[in-house]
Amino acid sequence: MRAARPYDAIVVGVGTMGSSALQHLARRGRRVLGIEQYELAHARGSMHGHSRIIRLAYHEHPDYVPLLRRCYELWRELERLTGTRLLELVGSVEIGVPAGPLVTGTLLACSSYDLPFTILEPPELARRFPAFAPEAGTVGVAQPDGGYLLAEAAVRAQAALAVESGAELRTGERVLDWESSGAGVTVETDAGAYRAARLILTPGAWAPGLFRLPAGLLTAERQVVAWFEPGRPTEFTPDRLPVFIVEEGSTQYYGFPSIDGAGVKLGRMHHPGTPVPRPELPEPEPTGAEIAPLRSFLERRLPHAPGRLVEAHACRFTNTPDRRFVIDLHPHEPNVVVASACSGHGFKFAPVVGEILADLAEAGETAHPIEFLRLGRPGVLS
């Protein structure tokens, strides 16, 4: 490899998590380089598509709640530092059968951390939120701290703050290889080679190739979301409709009110779930067959939502077997930090993940509770 320039840290992949790590390190006074093979907030990752849900009553696992509390603080701090609107609180509601994993997991998070919530039977749910036509036998768990993030704006704000704080950012450079030794790390791109004390890998769908971990541990899949023009627009404004998750059997749908008149956004977790074997290739446009299940759900549960299709996007989820994140030091390279495989629910955590990655790069440890996200947890590398 050619001679490399020294940095305190190099961040490979300046997307959701990478842009956050970059700004945290730069604001701590570190000499840091971010390398992104495309433009910021590009369409081959998982952050594009305008908006992402944030919610405090986290049904996936109650251990996420302390991290989320820090996220809310850091998102507001980022807004103040950049003068950018990023986080809107409109409340959240999770709807499913009382004994199902969505409702029980949400209530467990609420009880574990004393979060305020209200249980809504179908008549009260429909009265409070007229857009919904809830299924008999279900309940809704309403929580006031939910809302949405303006995703692409957030990534750009984090990157801009990093550069303003002294970070160097190189876009349009593809990483070809990286090497690690006791003396540091070297990253080779198609434009040059760079050297640093630490390397942070946040490559999204490129993680299976760049992490150098066992095959099959991380998998990238295609996800389709769509926006529909509602037939009764006043029922779908952010002051009338919260962000929502609805569980039907083993399937979970998630959605947003019509933000700035853009239409009602809907997705289905891990849909269509087809593999992404070559992440460098653009995702094909969503098909009618991929959009049809989304429209069908709206016809059942938000019957005035599925009007004209406004737009549809395909993005990528990078998954672990247990659908939790990977945040850790590399098991074989202690000066390499890895973070990815957020399994379709990671965006909201970007500020605190960046803080954790900066901690790990600087000190090899963090005060944040991440044991349940480390590589050595049961069912991952244990």
mmCIF file of C-alpha atoms in Angstrom:
data_model
loop_
_atom_site.group_PDB
_atom_site.id
_atom_site.type_symbol
_atom_site.label_atom_id
_atom_site.label_comp_id
_atom_site.label_asym_id
_atom_site.label_seq_id
_atom_site.Cartn_x
_atom_site.Cartn_y
_atom_site.Cartn_z
ATOM 1 C CA MET A 1 0.000 0.000 0.000
ATOM 2 C CA ARG A 2 1.085 3.588 -0.560
ATOM 3 C CA ALA A 3 2.201 5.881 2.248
ATOM 4 C CA ALA A 4 -0.667 6.885 4.477
ATOM 5 C CA ARG A 5 -1.475 10.084 6.343
ATOM 6 C CA PRO A 6 -2.068 9.780 10.103
ATOM 7 C CA TYR A 7 -5.454 10.443 11.714
ATOM 8 C CA ASP A 8 -6.771 9.678 15.156
ATOM 9 C CA ALA A 9 -9.631 7.758 13.546
ATOM 10 C CA ILE A 10 -11.084 6.939 10.144
ATOM 11 C CA VAL A 11 -14.815 6.351 9.694
ATOM 12 C CA VAL A 12 -15.767 4.210 6.696
ATOM 13 C CA GLY A 13 -19.370 4.802 5.644
ATOM 14 C CA VAL A 14 -20.729 8.286 6.395
ATOM 15 C CA GLY A 15 -24.385 7.386 6.601
ATOM 16 C CA THR A 16 -26.697 7.261 9.600
ATOM 17 C CA MET A 17 -24.211 5.958 12.185
ATOM 18 C CA GLY A 18 -20.995 7.036 10.493
ATOM 19 C CA SER A 19 -21.951 10.697 10.244
ATOM 20 C CA SER A 20 -22.809 10.636 13.941
ATOM 21 C CA ALA A 21 -19.507 9.029 14.950
ATOM 22 C CA LEU A 22 -17.665 11.548 12.781
ATOM 23 C CA GLN A 23 -19.231 14.558 14.467
ATOM 24 C CA HIS A 24 -18.792 13.190 17.986
ATOM 25 C CA LEU A 25 -15.086 12.565 17.431
ATOM 26 C CA ALA A 26 -14.534 15.894 15.696
ATOM 27 C CA ARG A 27 -16.267 17.776 18.523
ATOM 28 C CA ARG A 28 -13.943 16.016 20.990
ATOM 29 C CA GLY A 29 -11.011 17.517 19.148
ATOM 30 C CA ARG A 30 -9.908 14.363 17.339
ATOM 31 C CA ARG A 31 -8.358 14.450 13.904
ATOM 32 C CA VAL A 32 -10.840 12.302 12.024
ATOM 33 C CA LEU A 33 -11.501 11.358 8.413
ATOM 34 C CA GLY A 34 -14.827 10.181 7.001
ATOM 35 C CA ILE A 35 -14.876 8.188 3.766
ATOM 36 C CA GLU A 36 -18.126 7.736 1.832
ATOM 37 C CA GLN A 37 -18.229 6.027 -1.543
ATOM 38 C CA TYR A 38 -21.330 7.937 -2.728
ATOM 39 C CA GLU A 39 -22.851 11.313 -1.965
ATOM 40 C CA LEU A 40 -24.317 11.994 1.471
ATOM 41 C CA ALA A 41 -27.775 10.513 2.147
ATOM 42 C CA HIS A 42 -27.605 8.387 -0.991
ATOM 43 C CA ALA A 43 -30.275 5.899 -2.076
ATOM 44 C CA ARG A 44 -28.223 2.705 -1.664
ATOM 45 C CA GLY A 45 -28.439 2.789 2.104
ATOM 46 C CA SER A 46 -31.196 2.695 4.680
ATOM 47 C CA MET A 47 -31.608 6.381 5.529
ATOM 48 C CA HIS A 48 -33.320 7.839 2.472
ATOM 49 C CA GLY A 49 -37.055 8.339 2.190
ATOM 50 C CA HIS A 50 -37.605 11.556 4.182
ATOM 51 C CA SER A 51 -38.658 10.248 7.608
ATOM 52 C CA ARG A 52 -38.027 7.656 10.317
ATOM 53 C CA ILE A 53 -40.006 6.789 13.451
ATOM 54 C CA ILE A 54 -38.689 7.518 16.933
ATOM 55 C CA ARG A 55 -40.465 5.969 19.931
ATOM 56 C CA LEU A 56 -39.622 5.540 23.570
ATOM 57 C CA ALA A 57 -41.883 2.560 24.388
ATOM 58 C CA TYR A 58 -39.613 0.068 22.653
ATOM 59 C CA HIS A 59 -41.235 -3.317 22.206
ATOM 60 C CA GLU A 60 -38.142 -4.970 20.720
ATOM 61 C CA HIS A 61 -36.297 -5.035 24.066
ATOM 62 C CA PRO A 62 -36.571 -2.837 27.172
ATOM 63 C CA ASP A 63 -32.780 -2.429 27.314
ATOM 64 C CA TYR A 64 -33.033 -0.024 24.370
ATOM 65 C CA VAL A 65 -34.936 2.520 26.503
ATOM 66 C CA PRO A 66 -31.902 4.035 28.325
ATOM 67 C CA LEU A 67 -30.193 4.486 24.953
ATOM 68 C CA LEU A 68 -33.330 6.099 23.572
ATOM 69 C CA ARG A 69 -33.523 8.583 26.416
ATOM 70 C CA ARG A 70 -30.027 9.740 25.535
ATOM 71 C CA CYS A 71 -31.044 9.875 21.859
ATOM 72 C CA TYR A 72 -33.804 12.369 22.543
ATOM 73 C CA GLU A 73 -31.296 14.618 24.330
ATOM 74 C CA LEU A 74 -28.772 14.353 21.520
ATOM 75 C CA TRP A 75 -31.282 14.931 18.708
ATOM 76 C CA ARG A 76 -32.377 18.145 20.415
ATOM 77 C CA GLU A 77 -28.747 19.140 20.877
ATOM 78 C CA LEU A 78 -28.083 18.549 17.176
ATOM 79 C CA GLU A 79 -31.067 20.724 16.310
ATOM 80 C CA ARG A 80 -29.718 23.526 18.485
ATOM 81 C CA LEU A 81 -26.184 23.273 17.140
ATOM 82 C CA THR A 82 -27.212 23.203 13.480
ATOM 83 C CA GLY A 83 -30.425 25.248 13.500
ATOM 84 C CA THR A 84 -32.162 22.375 11.704
ATOM 85 C CA ARG A 85 -35.638 20.964 12.325
ATOM 86 C CA LEU A 86 -35.161 17.220 12.809
ATOM 87 C CA LEU A 87 -37.456 15.754 15.498
ATOM 88 C CA GLU A 88 -41.236 16.162 15.753
ATOM 89 C CA LEU A 89 -43.188 14.634 18.641
ATOM 90 C CA VAL A 90 -46.662 13.484 17.603
ATOM 91 C CA GLY A 91 -47.047 10.474 19.899
ATOM 92 C CA SER A 92 -47.003 6.793 18.990
ATOM 93 C CA VAL A 93 -49.524 3.975 19.113
ATOM 94 C CA GLU A 94 -48.827 0.234 18.900
ATOM 95 C CA ILE A 95 -51.873 -1.853 17.979
ATOM 96 C CA GLY A 96 -52.236 -5.611 18.276
ATOM 97 C CA VAL A 97 -53.812 -8.419 20.262
ATOM 98 C CA PRO A 98 -53.163 -8.036 24.016
ATOM 99 C CA ALA A 99 -51.058 -11.208 24.252
ATOM 100 C CA GLY A 100 -49.038 -10.556 21.097
ATOM 101 C CA PRO A 101 -45.346 -9.587 21.103
ATOM 102 C CA LEU A 102 -45.988 -5.993 20.007
ATOM 103 C CA VAL A 103 -48.341 -5.065 22.853
ATOM 104 C CA THR A 104 -46.621 -7.145 25.540
ATOM 105 C CA GLY A 105 -43.196 -5.831 24.541
ATOM 106 C CA THR A 106 -44.415 -2.236 24.535
ATOM 107 C CA LEU A 107 -45.990 -2.609 27.976
ATOM 108 C CA LEU A 108 -42.823 -4.270 29.302
ATOM 109 C CA ALA A 109 -40.744 -1.287 28.196
ATOM 110 C CA CYS A 110 -43.241 1.100 29.773
ATOM 111 C CA SER A 111 -43.369 -0.763 33.085
ATOM 112 C CA SER A 112 -39.600 -1.302 33.223
ATOM 113 C CA TYR A 113 -38.870 2.423 32.914
ATOM 114 C CA ASP A 114 -42.049 4.032 34.241
ATOM 115 C CA LEU A 115 -43.074 5.477 30.881
ATOM 116 C CA PRO A 116 -46.513 7.096 30.590
ATOM 117 C CA PHE A 117 -48.981 5.221 28.384
ATOM 118 C CA THR A 118 -52.670 4.697 27.763
ATOM 119 C CA ILE A 119 -54.359 1.463 26.680
ATOM 120 C CA LEU A 120 -57.094 2.099 24.118
ATOM 121 C CA GLU A 121 -59.855 -0.366 23.290
ATOM 122 C CA PRO A 122 -61.006 -0.267 19.639
ATOM 123 C CA PRO A 123 -63.915 2.210 20.123
ATOM 124 C CA GLU A 124 -61.726 4.676 22.033
ATOM 125 C CA LEU A 125 -58.855 4.186 19.591
ATOM 126 C CA ALA A 126 -61.130 5.028 16.648
ATOM 127 C CA ARG A 127 -62.607 7.987 18.515
ATOM 128 C CA ARG A 128 -59.240 9.449 19.437
ATOM 129 C CA PHE A 129 -57.669 8.736 16.027
ATOM 130 C CA PRO A 130 -60.481 8.660 13.412
ATOM 131 C CA ALA A 131 -58.131 7.459 10.667
ATOM 132 C CA PHE A 132 -58.000 3.978 12.222
ATOM 133 C CA ALA A 133 -60.443 1.123 11.765
ATOM 134 C CA PRO A 134 -58.975 -1.212 14.404
ATOM 135 C CA GLU A 135 -59.661 -4.920 14.337
ATOM 136 C CA ALA A 136 -61.931 -6.330 17.028
ATOM 137 C CA GLY A 137 -59.966 -8.007 19.809
ATOM 138 C CA THR A 138 -57.000 -5.671 19.527
ATOM 139 C CA VAL A 139 -55.857 -2.823 21.756
ATOM 140 C CA GLY A 140 -53.695 0.209 21.201
ATOM 141 C CA VAL A 141 -50.908 1.372 23.491
ATOM 142 C CA ALA A 142 -50.557 5.140 23.101
ATOM 143 C CA GLN A 143 -47.352 6.798 24.320
ATOM 144 C CA PRO A 144 -46.804 10.567 24.100
ATOM 145 C CA ASP A 145 -43.048 10.596 23.417
ATOM 146 C CA GLY A 146 -43.181 9.030 19.958
ATOM 147 C CA GLY A 147 -42.691 10.969 16.762
ATOM 148 C CA TYR A 148 -40.636 11.144 13.616
ATOM 149 C CA LEU A 149 -37.223 12.263 12.428
ATOM 150 C CA LEU A 150 -36.411 13.945 9.125
ATOM 151 C CA ALA A 151 -33.872 11.344 8.132
ATOM 152 C CA GLU A 152 -31.946 12.729 5.184
ATOM 153 C CA ALA A 153 -31.778 16.164 6.808
ATOM 154 C CA ALA A 154 -30.439 14.525 9.973
ATOM 155 C CA VAL A 155 -27.597 12.746 8.178
ATOM 156 C CA ARG A 156 -26.615 15.946 6.406
ATOM 157 C CA ALA A 157 -26.791 17.905 9.666
ATOM 158 C CA GLN A 158 -24.508 15.429 11.432
ATOM 159 C CA ALA A 159 -21.995 15.503 8.575
ATOM 160 C CA ALA A 160 -22.074 19.303 8.378
ATOM 161 C CA LEU A 161 -21.463 19.597 12.121
ATOM 162 C CA ALA A 162 -18.553 17.159 11.817
ATOM 163 C CA VAL A 163 -16.902 19.217 9.088
ATOM 164 C CA GLU A 164 -17.575 22.468 10.949
ATOM 165 C CA SER A 165 -15.880 20.882 13.986
ATOM 166 C CA GLY A 166 -12.766 19.983 12.000
ATOM 167 C CA ALA A 167 -13.457 16.589 10.440
ATOM 168 C CA GLU A 168 -12.252 15.833 6.944
ATOM 169 C CA LEU A 169 -14.898 14.294 4.683
ATOM 170 C CA ARG A 170 -14.189 12.531 1.413
ATOM 171 C CA THR A 171 -17.149 11.487 -0.713
ATOM 172 C CA GLY A 172 -16.998 9.544 -3.961
ATOM 173 C CA GLU A 173 -14.153 7.317 -2.695
ATOM 174 C CA ARG A 174 -14.629 3.560 -2.521
ATOM 175 C CA VAL A 175 -12.766 1.556 0.110
ATOM 176 C CA LEU A 176 -10.788 -1.282 -1.459
ATOM 177 C CA ASP A 177 -9.108 -2.762 1.603
ATOM 178 C CA TRP A 178 -8.144 -2.171 5.205
ATOM 179 C CA GLU A 179 -5.330 -3.533 7.362
ATOM 180 C CA SER A 180 -4.822 -3.443 11.103
ATOM 181 C CA SER A 181 -1.749 -3.902 13.249
ATOM 182 C CA GLY A 182 -0.565 -2.900 16.661
ATOM 183 C CA ALA A 183 0.714 0.346 15.146
ATOM 184 C CA GLY A 184 -2.693 1.374 13.759
ATOM 185 C CA VAL A 185 -4.850 0.853 10.701
ATOM 186 C CA THR A 186 -4.479 1.591 7.014
ATOM 187 C CA VAL A 187 -7.423 2.132 4.688
ATOM 188 C CA GLU A 188 -6.916 1.999 0.930
ATOM 189 C CA THR A 189 -9.465 3.586 -1.387
ATOM 190 C CA ASP A 190 -9.628 4.015 -5.135
ATOM 191 C CA ALA A 191 -8.116 7.486 -4.597
ATOM 192 C CA GLY A 192 -5.378 6.889 -2.015
ATOM 193 C CA ALA A 193 -4.351 5.364 1.288
ATOM 194 C CA TYR A 194 -4.899 6.734 4.787
ATOM 195 C CA ARG A 195 -3.545 5.764 8.190
ATOM 196 C CA ALA A 196 -5.038 6.192 11.653
ATOM 197 C CA ALA A 197 -4.833 4.908 15.195
ATOM 198 C CA ARG A 198 -8.402 3.587 15.007
ATOM 199 C CA LEU A 199 -10.886 2.510 12.361
ATOM 200 C CA ILE A 200 -14.687 2.700 12.667
ATOM 201 C CA LEU A 201 -16.655 0.630 10.169
ATOM 202 C CA THR A 202 -20.267 1.742 9.620
ATOM 203 C CA PRO A 203 -20.881 0.488 6.067
ATOM 204 C CA GLY A 204 -24.541 -0.562 6.141
ATOM 205 C CA ALA A 205 -25.264 -3.184 3.489
ATOM 206 C CA TRP A 206 -21.518 -3.493 2.787
ATOM 207 C CA ALA A 207 -20.930 -4.847 6.321
ATOM 208 C CA PRO A 208 -20.971 -8.536 5.323
ATOM 209 C CA GLY A 209 -17.898 -7.916 3.168
ATOM 210 C CA LEU A 210 -16.036 -5.281 5.186
ATOM 211 C CA PHE A 211 -16.481 -6.638 8.716
ATOM 212 C CA ARG A 212 -14.570 -9.878 8.094
ATOM 213 C CA LEU A 213 -16.870 -11.855 10.355
ATOM 214 C CA PRO A 214 -18.331 -15.333 9.790
ATOM 215 C CA ALA A 215 -20.406 -15.694 6.636
ATOM 216 C CA GLY A 216 -24.143 -15.489 7.205
ATOM 217 C CA LEU A 217 -23.933 -13.465 10.392
ATOM 218 C CA LEU A 218 -25.036 -10.270 8.604
ATOM 219 C CA THR A 219 -27.507 -10.241 5.725
ATOM 220 C CA ALA A 220 -28.839 -7.350 3.644
ATOM 221 C CA GLU A 221 -32.428 -7.366 2.400
ATOM 222 C CA ARG A 222 -34.677 -5.167 0.308
ATOM 223 C CA GLN A 223 -37.387 -3.087 2.003
ATOM 224 C CA VAL A 224 -40.184 -1.191 0.211
ATOM 225 C CA VAL A 225 -42.124 1.767 1.600
ATOM 226 C CA ALA A 226 -44.816 3.838 -0.100
ATOM 227 C CA TRP A 227 -46.682 7.130 0.310
ATOM 228 C CA PHE A 228 -50.400 7.435 -0.434
ATOM 229 C CA GLU A 229 -52.587 10.503 -0.846
ATOM 230 C CA PRO A 230 -55.352 10.226 1.782
ATOM 231 C CA GLY A 231 -58.992 10.668 0.858
ATOM 232 C CA ARG A 232 -59.691 12.630 4.063
ATOM 233 C CA PRO A 233 -56.529 14.696 4.527
ATOM 234 C CA THR A 234 -57.609 16.266 7.839
ATOM 235 C CA GLU A 235 -57.589 12.841 9.538
ATOM 236 C CA PHE A 236 -53.953 12.244 8.633
ATOM 237 C CA THR A 237 -52.171 15.417 9.691
ATOM 238 C CA PRO A 238 -49.514 15.081 12.443
ATOM 239 C CA ASP A 239 -51.819 16.718 14.983
ATOM 240 C CA ARG A 240 -54.514 14.064 14.342
ATOM 241 C CA LEU A 241 -52.513 10.889 13.662
ATOM 242 C CA PRO A 242 -49.471 9.587 15.574
ATOM 243 C CA VAL A 243 -46.773 7.359 14.187
ATOM 244 C CA PHE A 244 -48.018 3.795 14.452
ATOM 245 C CA ILE A 245 -47.170 0.107 14.378
ATOM 246 C CA VAL A 246 -49.896 -2.460 13.782
ATOM 247 C CA GLU A 247 -49.376 -6.180 14.291
ATOM 248 C CA GLU A 248 -51.425 -8.650 12.237
ATOM 249 C CA GLY A 249 -50.425 -12.199 13.110
ATOM 250 C CA SER A 250 -46.626 -12.311 12.782
ATOM 251 C CA THR A 251 -46.518 -9.264 10.488
ATOM 252 C CA GLN A 252 -45.896 -5.704 11.606
ATOM 253 C CA TYR A 253 -46.811 -2.630 9.569
ATOM 254 C CA TYR A 254 -45.501 0.812 10.471
ATOM 255 C CA GLY A 255 -46.627 4.217 9.311
ATOM 256 C CA PHE A 256 -46.567 7.982 9.570
ATOM 257 C CA PRO A 257 -49.039 10.830 9.279
ATOM 258 C CA SER A 258 -48.901 12.986 6.186
ATOM 259 C CA ILE A 259 -45.821 15.116 6.905
ATOM 260 C CA ASP A 260 -45.909 18.514 5.204
ATOM 261 C CA GLY A 261 -48.658 17.172 2.921
ATOM 262 C CA ALA A 262 -46.427 14.456 1.428
ATOM 263 C CA GLY A 263 -48.956 11.639 1.964
ATOM 264 C CA VAL A 264 -49.355 8.764 4.425
ATOM 265 C CA LYS A 265 -46.181 6.672 4.553
ATOM 266 C CA LEU A 266 -46.435 2.921 5.161
ATOM 267 C CA GLY A 267 -44.006 0.040 5.346
ATOM 268 C CA ARG A 268 -44.090 -3.593 6.396
ATOM 269 C CA MET A 269 -41.171 -4.848 8.451
ATOM 270 C CA HIS A 270 -38.826 -7.052 6.413
ATOM 271 C CA HIS A 271 -40.895 -6.683 3.260
ATOM 272 C CA PRO A 272 -40.293 -7.956 0.676
ATOM 273 C CA GLY A 273 -37.201 -9.387 2.358
ATOM 274 C CA THR A 274 -35.389 -10.356 -0.827
ATOM 275 C CA PRO A 275 -31.579 -10.580 -0.514
ATOM 276 C CA VAL A 276 -29.252 -7.790 -1.655
ATOM 277 C CA PRO A 277 -26.279 -9.776 -2.984
ATOM 278 C CA ARG A 278 -24.536 -6.766 -4.587
ATOM 279 C CA PRO A 279 -25.142 -3.585 -2.587
ATOM 280 C CA GLU A 280 -23.253 -1.435 -5.097
ATOM 281 C CA LEU A 281 -26.082 -1.908 -7.600
ATOM 282 C CA PRO A 282 -29.081 0.470 -7.407
ATOM 283 C CA GLU A 283 -32.282 -1.054 -6.126
ATOM 284 C CA PRO A 284 -34.879 -1.635 -8.847
ATOM 285 C CA GLU A 285 -37.992 0.511 -8.636
ATOM 286 C CA PRO A 286 -40.748 -0.945 -6.415
ATOM 287 C CA THR A 287 -43.186 -3.119 -8.308
ATOM 288 C CA GLY A 288 -46.951 -3.262 -8.166
ATOM 289 C CA ALA A 289 -46.699 -6.633 -6.432
ATOM 290 C CA GLU A 290 -44.564 -5.069 -3.682
ATOM 291 C CA ILE A 291 -46.884 -2.104 -3.196
ATOM 292 C CA ALA A 292 -50.128 -4.126 -3.246
ATOM 293 C CA PRO A 293 -49.798 -5.554 0.327
ATOM 294 C CA LEU A 294 -49.259 -2.041 1.668
ATOM 295 C CA ARG A 295 -52.353 -0.701 -0.051
ATOM 296 C CA SER A 296 -54.345 -3.737 1.112
ATOM 297 C CA PHE A 297 -53.377 -3.116 4.740
ATOM 298 C CA LEU A 298 -54.449 0.517 4.520
ATOM 299 C CA GLU A 299 -57.777 -0.510 3.013
ATOM 300 C CA ARG A 300 -58.353 -2.733 6.065
ATOM 301 C CA ARG A 301 -57.063 -0.538 8.890
ATOM 302 C CA LEU A 302 -56.860 3.080 7.646
ATOM 303 C CA PRO A 303 -59.548 2.970 4.962
ATOM 304 C CA HIS A 304 -59.345 6.635 3.959
ATOM 305 C CA ALA A 305 -55.570 6.544 3.469
ATOM 306 C CA PRO A 306 -54.974 4.537 0.271
ATOM 307 C CA GLY A 307 -55.675 7.065 -2.448
ATOM 308 C CA ARG A 308 -53.283 7.897 -5.269
ATOM 309 C CA LEU A 309 -49.790 6.415 -4.914
ATOM 310 C CA VAL A 310 -47.552 9.448 -4.433
ATOM 311 C CA GLU A 311 -44.180 7.659 -4.458
ATOM 312 C CA ALA A 312 -42.469 4.450 -3.401
ATOM 313 C CA HIS A 313 -38.877 3.705 -2.453
ATOM 314 C CA ALA A 314 -36.727 0.642 -1.901
ATOM 315 C CA CYS A 315 -33.990 0.723 0.719
ATOM 316 C CA ARG A 316 -31.892 -1.873 2.564
ATOM 317 C CA PHE A 317 -32.072 -3.472 5.974
ATOM 318 C CA THR A 318 -28.904 -5.171 7.254
ATOM 319 C CA ASN A 319 -29.919 -7.842 9.740
ATOM 320 C CA THR A 320 -28.522 -10.040 12.479
ATOM 321 C CA PRO A 321 -30.146 -13.374 13.414
ATOM 322 C CA ASP A 322 -31.790 -11.878 16.524
ATOM 323 C CA ARG A 323 -32.637 -8.522 14.853
ATOM 324 C CA ARG A 324 -30.535 -6.556 17.357
ATOM 325 C CA PHE A 325 -27.701 -4.217 16.419
ATOM 326 C CA VAL A 326 -24.007 -4.958 16.287
ATOM 327 C CA ILE A 327 -21.918 -2.414 18.220
ATOM 328 C CA ASP A 328 -18.547 -3.604 19.428
ATOM 329 C CA LEU A 329 -14.804 -3.783 19.052
ATOM 330 C CA HIS A 330 -13.806 -6.193 16.299
ATOM 331 C CA PRO A 331 -13.175 -9.614 17.891
ATOM 332 C CA HIS A 332 -9.775 -9.992 16.156
ATOM 333 C CA GLU A 333 -8.689 -6.365 15.665
ATOM 334 C CA PRO A 334 -8.933 -4.335 18.901
ATOM 335 C CA ASN A 335 -8.295 -1.005 17.146
ATOM 336 C CA VAL A 336 -11.261 -1.557 14.815
ATOM 337 C CA VAL A 337 -14.815 -0.667 15.898
ATOM 338 C CA VAL A 338 -17.851 -2.062 14.070
ATOM 339 C CA ALA A 339 -21.459 -0.862 13.998
ATOM 340 C CA SER A 340 -24.114 -2.002 11.593
ATOM 341 C CA ALA A 341 -26.835 -4.545 11.081
ATOM 342 C CA CYS A 342 -29.449 -2.357 12.725
ATOM 343 C CA SER A 343 -32.092 -4.717 11.365
ATOM 344 C CA GLY A 344 -34.461 -2.022 10.162
ATOM 345 C CA HIS A 345 -34.987 -0.147 13.435
ATOM 346 C CA GLY A 346 -31.734 1.707 14.035
ATOM 347 C CA PHE A 347 -32.043 5.214 12.621
ATOM 348 C CA LYS A 348 -33.497 6.790 15.762
ATOM 349 C CA PHE A 349 -30.412 5.638 17.695
ATOM 350 C CA ALA A 350 -27.888 7.443 15.497
ATOM 351 C CA PRO A 351 -26.796 10.130 18.000
ATOM 352 C CA VAL A 352 -26.124 7.727 20.845
ATOM 353 C CA VAL A 353 -24.548 5.090 18.594
ATOM 354 C CA GLY A 354 -22.153 7.756 17.336
ATOM 355 C CA GLU A 355 -21.353 8.668 20.934
ATOM 356 C CA ILE A 356 -20.725 5.002 21.763
ATOM 357 C CA LEU A 357 -18.508 4.520 18.716
ATOM 358 C CA ALA A 358 -16.458 7.564 19.692
ATOM 359 C CA ASP A 359 -16.067 6.124 23.205
ATOM 360 C CA LEU A 360 -14.956 2.744 21.859
ATOM 361 C CA ALA A 361 -12.503 4.330 19.442
ATOM 362 C CA GLU A 362 -10.986 6.543 22.139
ATOM 363 C CA ALA A 363 -10.981 4.250 25.151
ATOM 364 C CA GLY A 364 -12.049 0.767 24.033
ATOM 365 C CA GLU A 365 -15.094 0.962 26.308
ATOM 366 C CA THR A 366 -18.250 2.987 26.932
ATOM 367 C CA ALA A 367 -20.449 3.789 29.905
ATOM 368 C CA HIS A 368 -23.563 3.145 27.824
ATOM 369 C CA PRO A 369 -25.300 -0.226 28.415
ATOM 370 C CA ILE A 370 -24.562 -2.144 25.212
ATOM 371 C CA GLU A 371 -23.897 -5.689 26.410
ATOM 372 C CA PHE A 372 -27.070 -6.880 24.683
ATOM 373 C CA LEU A 373 -25.732 -5.442 21.400
ATOM 374 C CA ARG A 374 -22.190 -6.811 21.509
ATOM 375 C CA LEU A 375 -20.970 -9.530 19.187
ATOM 376 C CA GLY A 376 -20.476 -12.041 21.993
ATOM 377 C CA ARG A 377 -24.148 -12.192 22.980
ATOM 378 C CA PRO A 378 -25.903 -15.571 22.687
ATOM 379 C CA GLY A 379 -26.749 -16.571 19.146
ATOM 380 C CA VAL A 380 -24.314 -14.206 17.428
ATOM 381 C CA LEU A 381 -20.610 -15.005 17.952
ATOM 382 C CA SER A 382 -20.937 -16.787 21.293
#
